Amino acid sequence: VSTSPLPSPAPARRSRNRRGEGDRLRADIVATATELLEATGSPEAVTLRAVARHIGIAAPSIYAHFPDRDAMHEAVRDAGFVDLIDQLDAATAGTPESEPVRSLHLGCRTYLRFAEDRPNLYRFLFGPEVKAGPGTADGQPAGGHDLESGLRAFQILVDGITACADQGRSASTEPWTDATNLWVALHGLALLHDCVPLFPWPERGEQVDQLVRSLGRLQP
Amino acid sequence: VSTSPLPSPAPARRSRNRRGEGDRLRADIVATATELLEATGSPEAVTLRAVARHIGIAAPSIYAHFPDRDAMHEAVRDAGFVDLIDQLDAATAGTPESEPVRSLHLGCRTYLRFAEDRPNLYRFLFGPEVKAGPGTADGQPAGGHDLESGLRAFQILVDGITACADQGRSASTEPWTDATNLWVALHGLALLHDCVPLFPWPERGEQVDQLVRSLGRLQP
DNA sequence: TGTACATCAGTGAACGCGCGTTCACTGATGTAC
DNA sequence: TGTACATCAGTGAACGCGCGTTCACTGATGTAC
């Protein structure tokens, strides 16, 4: 019926895990839920039934690994943050300490490439989870979920600017504040880019570099 | 059952419009749908039935004014953009041409206040609408919806920076590019602020001013 | 002034759907003796 | 080596729900004559 790769259920039925390997299904669930999210862009489409269909299991099987749908979503978010931080770590780990400017640019470009490559996942990671009280229909952004993970990624940015300032390559006197501004700008760029694609955007790499220079107060 | 103001349906039944005033229901639908969106933060919660419940009409009555649910959502978006642009126009219209810097700051602060006051609406305005082909489950950001409206709001920013540059208050040589950077930063600030409220944010007004100065290349 | 009638602004019941979740179950896999 | 049995990794049917949408309808409001 559908020709797109993911939303059509897997044809074959998944073979049952051997004893003691039940946790493999958990990993499959998170991976499939993530793919589904990336393909559809909407968390509401990542239902227990849809995930089960694509894996080739019965829907109730998910309950062995997650208490409910929200827990599954949270697992997707957690795994996504791990991916993001891994990529940032990998990108900045390769650069020598003697080149903090290059390292900072690299980090920011990597951040943006992640958001560019996986826009729907990125939006989900930083999107607001509405948590509604039982029986109530009103929702407030939960906020603070994964604050730890976010702060860890953010610290990379602060360290980058600090390193530049230490070597006289940046005029920043408040790296934390400047890093905040830079993060904010990268976030906005990532989201607006894939939300208003028809806008006459400047060349992307150049725009990132410009933001890094301006907000990181890099010397010309 | 619920104590929150909106999600509990209106108690009384709405009195029928007089003849020739059927369009008043349309306005009520858009207003109620907008309120519902702002209260819940999730477009999925803005269902035909929920809107009808709160107005005090039967759900099928909506079909006299909108062909389907998506059309209702689009009307909410359109009305939201009108609100935003009205506020921006009002804010900048009051400042004299001799003070372009103040005008630019005012415009940006107004933009951000809108996003701060109505975060769920703002996120919806600039959020991606996924349009799925019939029968298919995959979604791509529609993009380009309301590009006109967006460009009109954006032009205010470009004009602001140009005016500053004309009077030697900004070092910008490419107002369009600089306005893009500024818009991106404002957007990111608006979204991150209400999505990660636990982050130790700098004072908001100051942060906006800093972004305007840096990205608008204002002279100290 | 009276009255038949068109139309406007809706209503109420019903449909089929996919969803989250529950429940009792099943059958292969490994283990104790 | 054989076998009873516990447990692991799930299954299949069913529930109640809210949803978008359809359909035939209704009753007040205004209008033509």
Short mmCIF file of C-alpha atoms (C1' of nucleotides) in Angstrom, two decimals:
data_model
loop_
_atom_site.label_atom_id
_atom_site.label_comp_id
_atom_site.label_asym_id
_atom_site.label_seq_id
_atom_site.Cartn_x
_atom_site.Cartn_y
_atom_site.Cartn_z
CA VAL A 1 0.00 0.00 0.00
CA SER A 2 2.62 2.51 1.10
CA THR A 3 5.95 2.75 -0.66
CA SER A 4 7.83 4.56 2.10
CA PRO A 5 10.32 2.35 3.88
CA LEU A 6 9.27 2.58 7.47
CA PRO A 7 5.58 3.17 7.99
CA SER A 8 4.65 -0.06 6.29
CA PRO A 9 4.94 -2.85 8.83
CA ALA A 10 7.70 -5.36 8.62
CA PRO A 11 6.46 -8.28 6.58
CA ALA A 12 7.98 -11.18 8.47
CA ARG A 13 7.31 -11.98 12.03
CA ARG A 14 10.17 -11.48 14.36
CA SER A 15 11.74 -14.62 15.78
CA ARG A 16 11.54 -14.91 19.49
CA ASN A 17 14.56 -14.10 21.58
CA ARG A 18 16.32 -16.85 23.41
CA ARG A 19 16.12 -17.06 27.11
CA GLY A 20 18.05 -14.37 28.95
CA GLU A 21 18.04 -12.17 25.88
CA GLY A 22 14.72 -10.54 26.52
CA ASP A 23 16.38 -7.18 26.81
CA ARG A 24 17.14 -7.26 23.13
CA LEU A 25 13.51 -6.55 22.46
CA ARG A 26 13.78 -3.43 24.57
CA ALA A 27 16.57 -2.16 22.36
CA ASP A 28 14.53 -3.01 19.27
CA ILE A 29 11.57 -1.12 20.64
CA VAL A 30 13.60 2.01 21.30
CA ALA A 31 15.25 1.82 17.89
CA THR A 32 11.99 1.27 16.05
CA ALA A 33 10.20 3.97 18.00
CA THR A 34 13.02 6.34 17.13
CA GLU A 35 12.82 5.45 13.45
CA LEU A 36 9.09 5.92 13.52
CA LEU A 37 9.49 9.30 15.14
CA GLU A 38 12.08 10.36 12.61
CA ALA A 39 9.92 9.19 9.73
CA THR A 40 6.67 10.79 10.87
CA GLY A 41 7.86 13.75 12.88
CA SER A 42 5.03 13.37 15.32
CA PRO A 43 5.29 11.67 18.70
CA GLU A 44 1.57 10.91 18.53
CA ALA A 45 2.32 8.61 15.64
CA VAL A 46 4.69 6.61 17.80
CA THR A 47 2.03 4.42 19.32
CA LEU A 48 2.54 1.12 21.05
CA ARG A 49 0.65 -0.59 18.27
CA ALA A 50 2.61 1.05 15.47
CA VAL A 51 5.93 0.17 17.06
CA ALA A 52 4.80 -3.40 17.65
CA ARG A 53 3.60 -3.71 14.07
CA HIS A 54 6.94 -2.62 12.66
CA ILE A 55 8.92 -4.91 14.88
CA GLY A 56 6.63 -7.81 14.19
CA ILE A 57 5.43 -8.46 17.71
CA ALA A 58 2.13 -8.19 19.49
CA ALA A 59 1.42 -4.84 21.09
CA PRO A 60 1.15 -6.08 24.68
CA SER A 61 4.69 -7.45 24.45
CA ILE A 62 5.93 -3.93 24.94
CA TYR A 63 4.56 -3.90 28.46
CA ALA A 64 7.26 -6.31 29.52
CA HIS A 65 9.76 -3.50 28.97
CA PHE A 66 7.88 -0.25 29.49
CA PRO A 67 5.07 0.50 31.90
CA ASP A 68 3.29 2.66 29.36
CA ARG A 69 3.53 4.69 26.21
CA ASP A 70 5.07 7.72 27.86
CA ALA A 71 7.90 5.62 29.26
CA MET A 72 8.66 4.41 25.76
CA HIS A 73 8.78 8.00 24.53
CA GLU A 74 11.10 8.91 27.35
CA ALA A 75 13.42 6.08 26.39
CA VAL A 76 13.53 7.47 22.86
CA ARG A 77 14.45 10.85 24.23
CA ASP A 78 17.15 9.43 26.48
CA ALA A 79 18.69 7.46 23.64
CA GLY A 80 18.56 10.52 21.42
CA PHE A 81 20.47 12.61 23.92
CA VAL A 82 23.07 9.89 24.23
CA ASP A 83 23.50 9.96 20.45
CA LEU A 84 23.82 13.74 20.37
CA ILE A 85 26.36 13.89 23.17
CA ASP A 86 28.35 11.04 21.66
CA GLN A 87 28.66 12.94 18.41
CA LEU A 88 29.69 16.14 20.15
CA ASP A 89 32.26 14.31 22.22
CA ALA A 90 33.64 12.55 19.17
CA ALA A 91 33.87 15.78 17.20
CA THR A 92 35.69 17.79 19.84
CA ALA A 93 37.84 14.95 21.13
CA GLY A 94 39.74 14.83 17.86
CA THR A 95 40.97 18.42 17.90
CA PRO A 96 44.13 19.50 19.69
CA GLU A 97 43.92 21.94 22.59
CA SER A 98 46.06 24.35 20.63
CA GLU A 99 43.24 25.07 18.23
CA PRO A 100 40.28 26.07 20.39
CA VAL A 101 38.72 28.20 17.66
CA ARG A 102 38.64 25.32 15.24
CA SER A 103 37.34 23.08 17.99
CA LEU A 104 34.54 25.49 18.79
CA HIS A 105 33.52 25.76 15.16
CA LEU A 106 33.63 22.00 14.84
CA GLY A 107 31.46 21.48 17.87
CA CYS A 108 28.86 23.92 16.64
CA ARG A 109 28.85 22.51 13.15
CA THR A 110 28.44 19.03 14.55
CA TYR A 111 25.55 20.15 16.70
CA LEU A 112 23.87 21.64 13.70
CA ARG A 113 24.54 18.67 11.49
CA PHE A 114 22.84 16.44 14.01
CA ALA A 115 19.78 18.68 13.92
CA GLU A 116 19.95 18.78 10.14
CA ASP A 117 20.35 15.04 9.70
CA ARG A 118 17.66 14.10 12.17
CA PRO A 119 15.36 17.09 12.35
CA ASN A 120 12.39 15.26 13.74
CA LEU A 121 14.43 13.65 16.46
CA TYR A 122 16.09 16.94 17.31
CA ARG A 123 12.76 18.68 17.59
CA PHE A 124 11.52 15.92 19.83
CA LEU A 125 14.56 16.10 22.09
CA PHE A 126 14.05 19.77 22.76
CA GLY A 127 10.33 19.88 22.28
CA PRO A 128 8.06 20.37 25.22
CA GLU A 129 6.56 17.34 26.78
CA VAL A 130 3.15 18.22 28.04
CA LYS A 131 2.39 16.45 31.24
CA ALA A 132 -1.24 16.52 32.10
CA GLY A 133 -2.58 15.66 35.48
CA PRO A 134 -4.82 12.60 35.51
CA GLY A 135 -8.29 13.52 34.40
CA THR A 136 -7.24 17.01 33.45
CA ALA A 137 -6.76 18.18 29.90
CA ASP A 138 -4.49 21.10 30.52
CA GLY A 139 -0.81 20.74 29.87
CA GLN A 140 2.26 22.59 30.92
CA PRO A 141 5.70 22.06 29.46
CA ALA A 142 7.35 19.58 31.76
CA GLY A 143 10.70 21.25 31.46
CA GLY A 144 13.87 20.16 33.07
CA HIS A 145 13.66 16.68 31.65
CA ASP A 146 17.13 15.61 30.79
CA LEU A 147 18.47 18.79 32.25
CA GLU A 148 21.59 16.85 33.15
CA SER A 149 22.19 15.70 29.60
CA GLY A 150 21.50 19.14 28.24
CA LEU A 151 23.92 20.72 30.68
CA ARG A 152 26.62 18.27 29.75
CA ALA A 153 26.30 19.17 26.09
CA PHE A 154 26.15 22.82 27.00
CA GLN A 155 29.32 22.60 29.07
CA ILE A 156 31.22 21.64 25.94
CA LEU A 157 30.23 24.99 24.49
CA VAL A 158 31.24 26.93 27.59
CA ASP A 159 34.59 25.16 27.68
CA GLY A 160 35.14 25.94 24.03
CA ILE A 161 34.61 29.65 24.48
CA THR A 162 36.67 29.67 27.66
CA ALA A 163 39.54 28.01 25.83
CA CYS A 164 39.36 30.62 23.08
CA ALA A 165 39.34 33.43 25.61
CA ASP A 166 42.27 31.91 27.47
CA GLN A 167 44.34 32.02 24.33
CA GLY A 168 43.25 35.54 23.49
CA ARG A 169 41.21 34.37 20.50
CA SER A 170 37.92 35.48 22.00
CA ALA A 171 37.00 38.71 23.74
CA SER A 172 34.51 36.92 25.91
CA THR A 173 34.57 37.83 29.57
CA GLU A 174 31.48 35.84 30.44
CA PRO A 175 31.77 32.51 28.66
CA TRP A 176 28.65 31.12 30.29
CA THR A 177 26.50 33.97 29.04
CA ASP A 178 28.05 33.96 25.61
CA ALA A 179 27.66 30.21 25.35
CA THR A 180 24.01 30.63 26.22
CA ASN A 181 23.56 33.10 23.40
CA LEU A 182 25.35 30.83 21.00
CA TRP A 183 23.34 27.80 21.99
CA VAL A 184 20.14 29.75 21.59
CA ALA A 185 21.15 30.85 18.12
CA LEU A 186 22.17 27.36 17.03
CA HIS A 187 18.89 26.01 18.31
CA GLY A 188 16.91 28.62 16.46
CA LEU A 189 18.85 28.06 13.28
CA ALA A 190 18.32 24.33 13.45
CA LEU A 191 14.59 24.62 13.95
CA LEU A 192 13.83 27.46 11.58
CA HIS A 193 15.86 25.95 8.81
CA ASP A 194 13.73 22.87 8.50
CA CYS A 195 10.51 24.62 9.41
CA VAL A 196 10.70 27.43 6.84
CA PRO A 197 12.69 25.75 4.07
CA LEU A 198 11.39 28.17 1.46
CA PHE A 199 13.04 31.09 3.17
CA PRO A 200 16.07 32.34 1.20
CA TRP A 201 18.60 31.07 3.73
CA PRO A 202 22.26 32.02 3.52
CA GLU A 203 24.68 29.18 2.95
CA ARG A 204 24.42 27.12 6.06
CA GLY A 205 28.02 26.54 7.02
CA GLU A 206 28.78 30.20 6.63
CA GLN A 207 25.83 31.20 8.75
CA VAL A 208 26.96 28.95 11.57
CA ASP A 209 30.46 30.36 11.42
CA GLN A 210 29.09 33.88 11.52
CA LEU A 211 27.02 33.12 14.59
CA VAL A 212 30.00 31.50 16.29
CA ARG A 213 32.18 34.51 15.53
CA SER A 214 29.64 37.11 16.62
CA LEU A 215 28.31 35.43 19.72
CA GLY A 216 31.57 33.79 20.73
CA ARG A 217 33.19 37.23 20.37
CA LEU A 218 35.99 35.76 18.30
CA GLN A 219 38.71 38.14 17.16
CA PRO A 220 38.94 38.64 13.41
CA VAL B 1 -14.12 17.55 37.54
CA SER B 2 -11.31 19.78 36.31
CA THR B 3 -10.62 23.13 37.91
CA SER B 4 -8.67 24.67 35.04
CA PRO B 5 -10.64 27.33 33.22
CA LEU B 6 -10.66 26.12 29.68
CA PRO B 7 -10.56 22.38 29.31
CA SER B 8 -13.84 21.96 31.14
CA PRO B 9 -16.65 22.50 28.69
CA ALA B 10 -18.79 25.59 28.86
CA PRO B 11 -21.77 24.81 31.07
CA ALA B 12 -24.52 26.62 29.19
CA ARG B 13 -25.52 25.90 25.68
CA ARG B 14 -24.77 28.62 23.25
CA SER B 15 -27.72 30.51 21.87
CA ARG B 16 -28.17 30.22 18.16
CA ASN B 17 -27.06 33.06 15.92
CA ARG B 18 -29.64 35.09 14.11
CA ARG B 19 -30.00 34.81 10.43
CA GLY B 20 -27.15 36.30 8.44
CA GLU B 21 -24.85 36.12 11.42
CA GLY B 22 -23.69 32.57 10.88
CA ASP B 23 -20.15 33.80 10.41
CA ARG B 24 -20.01 34.68 14.06
CA LEU B 25 -19.73 31.02 14.85
CA ARG B 26 -16.69 30.82 12.64
CA ALA B 27 -14.98 33.49 14.70
CA ASP B 28 -15.98 31.68 17.88
CA ILE B 29 -14.52 28.45 16.57
CA VAL B 30 -11.18 30.02 15.75
CA ALA B 31 -11.05 31.82 19.09
CA THR B 32 -11.94 28.72 21.07
CA ALA B 33 -9.56 26.52 19.11
CA THR B 34 -6.81 29.04 19.79
CA GLU B 35 -7.59 29.08 23.50
CA LEU B 36 -7.61 25.33 23.56
CA LEU B 37 -4.26 25.23 21.82
CA GLU B 38 -2.78 27.74 24.21
CA ALA B 39 -4.11 25.85 27.20
CA THR B 40 -3.00 22.38 26.14
CA GLY B 41 0.02 23.12 23.99
CA SER B 42 -0.82 20.28 21.68
CA PRO B 43 -2.58 20.63 18.34
CA GLU B 44 -3.79 17.07 18.68
CA ALA B 45 -5.89 18.20 21.62
CA VAL B 46 -7.63 20.73 19.43
CA THR B 47 -10.21 18.33 18.10
CA LEU B 48 -13.48 19.19 16.46
CA ARG B 49 -15.32 17.65 19.34
CA ALA B 50 -13.34 19.47 22.02
CA VAL B 51 -13.84 22.82 20.34
CA ALA B 52 -17.54 22.14 19.89
CA ARG B 53 -17.88 21.12 23.54
CA HIS B 54 -16.34 24.34 24.77
CA ILE B 55 -18.43 26.54 22.55
CA GLY B 56 -21.57 24.65 23.42
CA ILE B 57 -22.49 23.42 19.97
CA ALA B 58 -22.70 20.04 18.31
CA ALA B 59 -19.52 18.86 16.64
CA PRO B 60 -20.93 18.64 13.10
CA SER B 61 -21.82 22.32 13.22
CA ILE B 62 -18.18 23.08 12.58
CA TYR B 63 -18.45 21.59 9.12
CA ALA B 64 -20.54 24.55 8.03
CA HIS B 65 -17.41 26.69 8.41
CA PHE B 66 -14.44 24.39 7.86
CA PRO B 67 -14.16 21.43 5.54
CA ASP B 68 -12.17 19.46 8.08
CA ARG B 69 -10.01 19.53 11.14
CA ASP B 70 -6.87 20.62 9.33
CA ALA B 71 -8.63 23.65 7.89
CA MET B 72 -9.61 24.67 11.40
CA HIS B 73 -6.00 24.36 12.50
CA GLU B 74 -4.89 26.47 9.58
CA ALA B 75 -7.35 29.16 10.55
CA VAL B 76 -5.83 29.20 14.03
CA ARG B 77 -2.41 29.63 12.51
CA ASP B 78 -3.55 32.41 10.21
CA ALA B 79 -5.21 34.29 13.05
CA GLY B 80 -2.09 33.84 15.18
CA PHE B 81 0.13 35.37 12.54
CA VAL B 82 -2.23 38.30 12.21
CA ASP B 83 -1.97 38.85 15.97
CA LEU B 84 1.82 38.68 15.91
CA ILE B 85 2.20 41.06 13.01
CA ASP B 86 -0.30 43.46 14.54
CA GLN B 87 1.73 43.63 17.70
CA LEU B 88 4.97 44.16 15.83
CA ASP B 89 3.42 46.91 13.73
CA ALA B 90 1.98 48.60 16.78
CA ALA B 91 5.29 48.46 18.63
CA THR B 92 7.42 49.91 15.88
CA ALA B 93 4.85 52.38 14.59
CA GLY B 94 5.11 54.38 17.78
CA THR B 95 8.83 55.12 17.60
CA PRO B 96 10.23 58.07 15.65
CA GLU B 97 12.52 57.45 12.70
CA SER B 98 15.27 59.29 14.49
CA GLU B 99 15.69 56.47 16.97
CA PRO B 100 16.22 53.35 14.88
CA VAL B 101 18.20 51.60 17.60
CA ARG B 102 15.43 51.98 20.11
CA SER B 103 12.95 50.91 17.49
CA LEU B 104 14.94 47.79 16.71
CA HIS B 105 15.20 46.87 20.35
CA LEU B 106 11.51 47.49 20.80
CA GLY B 107 10.60 45.30 17.88
CA CYS B 108 12.73 42.44 19.11
CA ARG B 109 11.45 42.72 22.64
CA THR B 110 7.90 42.74 21.37
CA TYR B 111 8.54 39.65 19.29
CA LEU B 112 9.91 37.90 22.31
CA ARG B 113 7.15 39.03 24.59
CA PHE B 114 4.62 37.55 22.21
CA ALA B 115 6.43 34.23 22.34
CA GLU B 116 6.69 34.51 26.11
CA ASP B 117 3.06 35.41 26.67
CA ARG B 118 1.67 32.80 24.33
CA PRO B 119 4.33 30.11 24.13
CA ASN B 120 2.07 27.36 22.91
CA LEU B 121 0.64 29.50 20.17
CA TYR B 122 4.09 30.69 19.15
CA ARG B 123 5.38 27.15 18.94
CA PHE B 124 2.39 26.21 16.84
CA LEU B 125 2.89 29.14 14.46
CA PHE B 126 6.43 28.11 13.71
CA GLY B 127 6.06 24.44 14.30
CA PRO B 128 6.14 22.02 11.44
CA GLU B 129 2.87 20.86 10.10
CA VAL B 130 3.25 17.32 8.95
CA LYS B 131 1.26 16.67 5.85
CA ALA B 132 0.81 13.01 5.17
CA GLY B 133 -0.33 11.65 1.88
CA PRO B 134 -3.64 9.83 2.06
CA GLY B 135 -3.14 6.30 3.24
CA THR B 136 0.48 6.94 4.02
CA ALA B 137 1.86 7.38 7.48
CA ASP B 138 5.02 9.26 6.64
CA GLY B 139 5.14 12.99 7.15
CA GLN B 140 7.33 15.76 5.93
CA PRO B 141 7.30 19.28 7.27
CA ALA B 142 4.97 21.19 4.99
CA GLY B 143 7.11 24.28 5.12
CA GLY B 144 6.38 27.49 3.41
CA HIS B 145 2.97 27.82 4.96
CA ASP B 146 2.41 31.45 5.71
CA LEU B 147 5.70 32.32 4.09
CA GLU B 148 4.15 35.64 3.12
CA SER B 149 3.21 36.51 6.68
CA GLY B 150 6.57 35.41 7.95
CA LEU B 151 8.37 37.50 5.38
CA ARG B 152 6.35 40.54 6.29
CA ALA B 153 7.31 40.21 9.93
CA PHE B 154 10.89 39.57 8.90
CA GLN B 155 11.02 42.65 6.72
CA ILE B 156 10.43 44.78 9.82
CA LEU B 157 13.66 43.40 11.20
CA VAL B 158 15.60 44.03 7.99
CA ASP B 159 14.30 47.58 7.84
CA GLY B 160 15.26 48.15 11.44
CA ILE B 161 18.86 47.09 10.89
CA THR B 162 19.05 49.05 7.63
CA ALA B 163 17.85 52.18 9.40
CA CYS B 164 20.50 51.73 12.09
CA ALA B 165 23.19 51.25 9.46
CA ASP B 166 22.01 54.32 7.54
CA GLN B 167 22.50 56.44 10.61
CA GLY B 168 25.86 54.93 11.39
CA ARG B 169 24.58 53.17 14.46
CA SER B 170 25.16 49.71 13.04
CA ALA B 171 28.18 48.32 11.25
CA SER B 172 25.97 46.01 9.23
CA THR B 173 26.76 45.83 5.56
CA GLU B 174 24.35 43.01 4.87
CA PRO B 175 21.15 43.79 6.74
CA TRP B 176 19.31 40.85 5.26
CA THR B 177 21.89 38.37 6.48
CA ASP B 178 22.22 40.02 9.85
CA ALA B 179 18.47 40.13 10.25
CA THR B 180 18.37 36.43 9.50
CA ASN B 181 20.87 35.76 12.25
CA LEU B 182 18.94 37.91 14.66
CA TRP B 183 15.63 36.28 13.85
CA VAL B 184 17.16 32.86 14.30
CA ALA B 185 18.52 33.84 17.71
CA LEU B 186 15.23 35.34 18.86
CA HIS B 187 13.42 32.24 17.76
CA GLY B 188 15.82 29.97 19.58
CA LEU B 189 15.65 32.08 22.70
CA ALA B 190 11.86 32.05 22.68
CA LEU B 191 11.64 28.30 22.32
CA LEU B 192 14.45 27.25 24.61
CA HIS B 193 13.32 29.55 27.34
CA ASP B 194 10.01 27.86 27.84
CA CYS B 195 11.29 24.41 27.00
CA VAL B 196 14.19 24.32 29.46
CA PRO B 197 12.90 26.61 32.20
CA LEU B 198 15.21 25.08 34.78
CA PHE B 199 18.27 26.28 32.92
CA PRO B 200 19.97 29.18 34.73
CA TRP B 201 18.95 31.76 32.17
CA PRO B 202 20.38 35.27 32.21
CA GLU B 203 17.90 38.05 32.78
CA ARG B 204 15.71 37.96 29.74
CA GLY B 205 15.57 41.58 28.67
CA GLU B 206 19.32 41.85 28.91
CA GLN B 207 19.82 38.72 26.87
CA VAL B 208 17.64 40.06 24.07
CA ASP B 209 19.52 43.34 24.06
CA GLN B 210 22.81 41.50 23.90
CA LEU B 211 21.67 39.46 20.93
CA VAL B 212 20.40 42.55 19.17
CA ARG B 213 23.71 44.35 19.76
CA SER B 214 25.89 41.45 18.68
CA LEU B 215 23.94 40.26 15.69
CA GLY B 216 22.71 43.68 14.61
CA ARG B 217 26.34 44.84 14.81
CA LEU B 218 25.34 47.87 16.83
CA GLN B 219 28.10 50.29 17.80
CA PRO B 220 28.75 50.56 21.52
"C1'" DT C 1 -52.26 42.32 7.62
"C1'" DG C 2 -51.92 37.35 7.15
"C1'" DT C 3 -49.80 33.21 5.63
"C1'" DA C 4 -47.20 29.84 2.88
"C1'" DC C 5 -42.66 28.86 2.14
"C1'" DA C 6 -37.54 29.00 1.47
"C1'" DT C 7 -33.44 29.16 3.93
"C1'" DC C 8 -30.42 29.54 7.57
"C1'" DA C 9 -28.13 27.69 11.59
"C1'" DG C 10 -27.74 24.38 13.37
"C1'" DT C 11 -28.88 19.05 15.95
"C1'" DG C 12 -28.58 13.97 17.26
"C1'" DA C 13 -27.65 9.47 16.27
"C1'" DA C 14 -24.67 6.60 14.15
"C1'" DC C 15 -20.55 4.59 11.53
"C1'" DG C 16 -15.92 2.71 11.61
"C1'" DC C 17 -11.27 3.42 13.24
"C1'" DG C 18 -7.02 3.11 15.94
"C1'" DC C 19 -5.68 3.61 20.28
"C1'" DG C 20 -3.93 2.15 25.38
"C1'" DT C 21 -4.49 -1.30 28.29
"C1'" DT C 22 -6.19 -5.88 30.63
"C1'" DC C 23 -6.39 -10.60 30.90
"C1'" DA C 24 -5.79 -15.38 30.65
"C1'" DC C 25 -3.02 -18.11 27.94
"C1'" DT C 26 1.04 -20.79 25.44
"C1'" DG C 27 4.93 -22.90 23.98
"C1'" DA C 28 9.87 -23.05 23.67
"C1'" DT C 29 13.99 -22.98 26.71
"C1'" DG C 30 16.72 -24.10 30.15
"C1'" DT C 31 17.47 -26.49 34.97
"C1'" DA C 32 17.22 -29.64 39.08
"C1'" DC C 33 17.22 -34.10 40.27
"C1'" DT D 1 21.08 -39.83 30.37
"C1'" DG D 2 16.19 -38.93 31.03
"C1'" DT D 3 12.41 -36.28 32.58
"C1'" DA D 4 9.46 -33.20 35.36
"C1'" DC D 5 9.07 -28.59 35.99
"C1'" DA D 6 9.81 -23.51 36.50
"C1'" DT D 7 10.35 -19.51 33.91
"C1'" DC D 8 10.98 -16.70 30.16
"C1'" DA D 9 9.29 -14.32 26.14
"C1'" DG D 10 6.00 -13.56 24.45
"C1'" DT D 11 0.47 -14.10 22.07
"C1'" DG D 12 -4.60 -13.20 20.92
"C1'" DA D 13 -8.88 -11.66 22.05
"C1'" DA D 14 -11.27 -8.27 24.16
"C1'" DC D 15 -12.64 -3.84 26.70
"C1'" DG D 16 -13.91 0.97 26.50
"C1'" DC D 17 -12.68 5.46 24.67
"C1'" DG D 18 -12.56 9.61 21.84
"C1'" DC D 19 -12.04 10.73 17.44
"C1'" DG D 20 -13.45 12.50 12.32
"C1'" DT D 21 -17.04 12.29 9.56
"C1'" DT D 22 -21.87 11.12 7.40
"C1'" DC D 23 -26.57 11.54 7.29
"C1'" DA D 24 -31.25 12.75 7.66
"C1'" DC D 25 -33.49 15.93 10.35
"C1'" DT D 26 -35.55 20.34 12.81
"C1'" DG D 27 -37.10 24.54 14.19
"C1'" DA D 28 -36.62 29.47 14.29
"C1'" DT D 29 -36.16 33.41 11.07
"C1'" DG D 30 -37.05 36.14 7.53
"C1'" DT D 31 -39.52 36.98 2.80
"C1'" DA D 32 -42.85 36.98 -1.22
"C1'" DC D 33 -47.33 37.48 -2.26
#
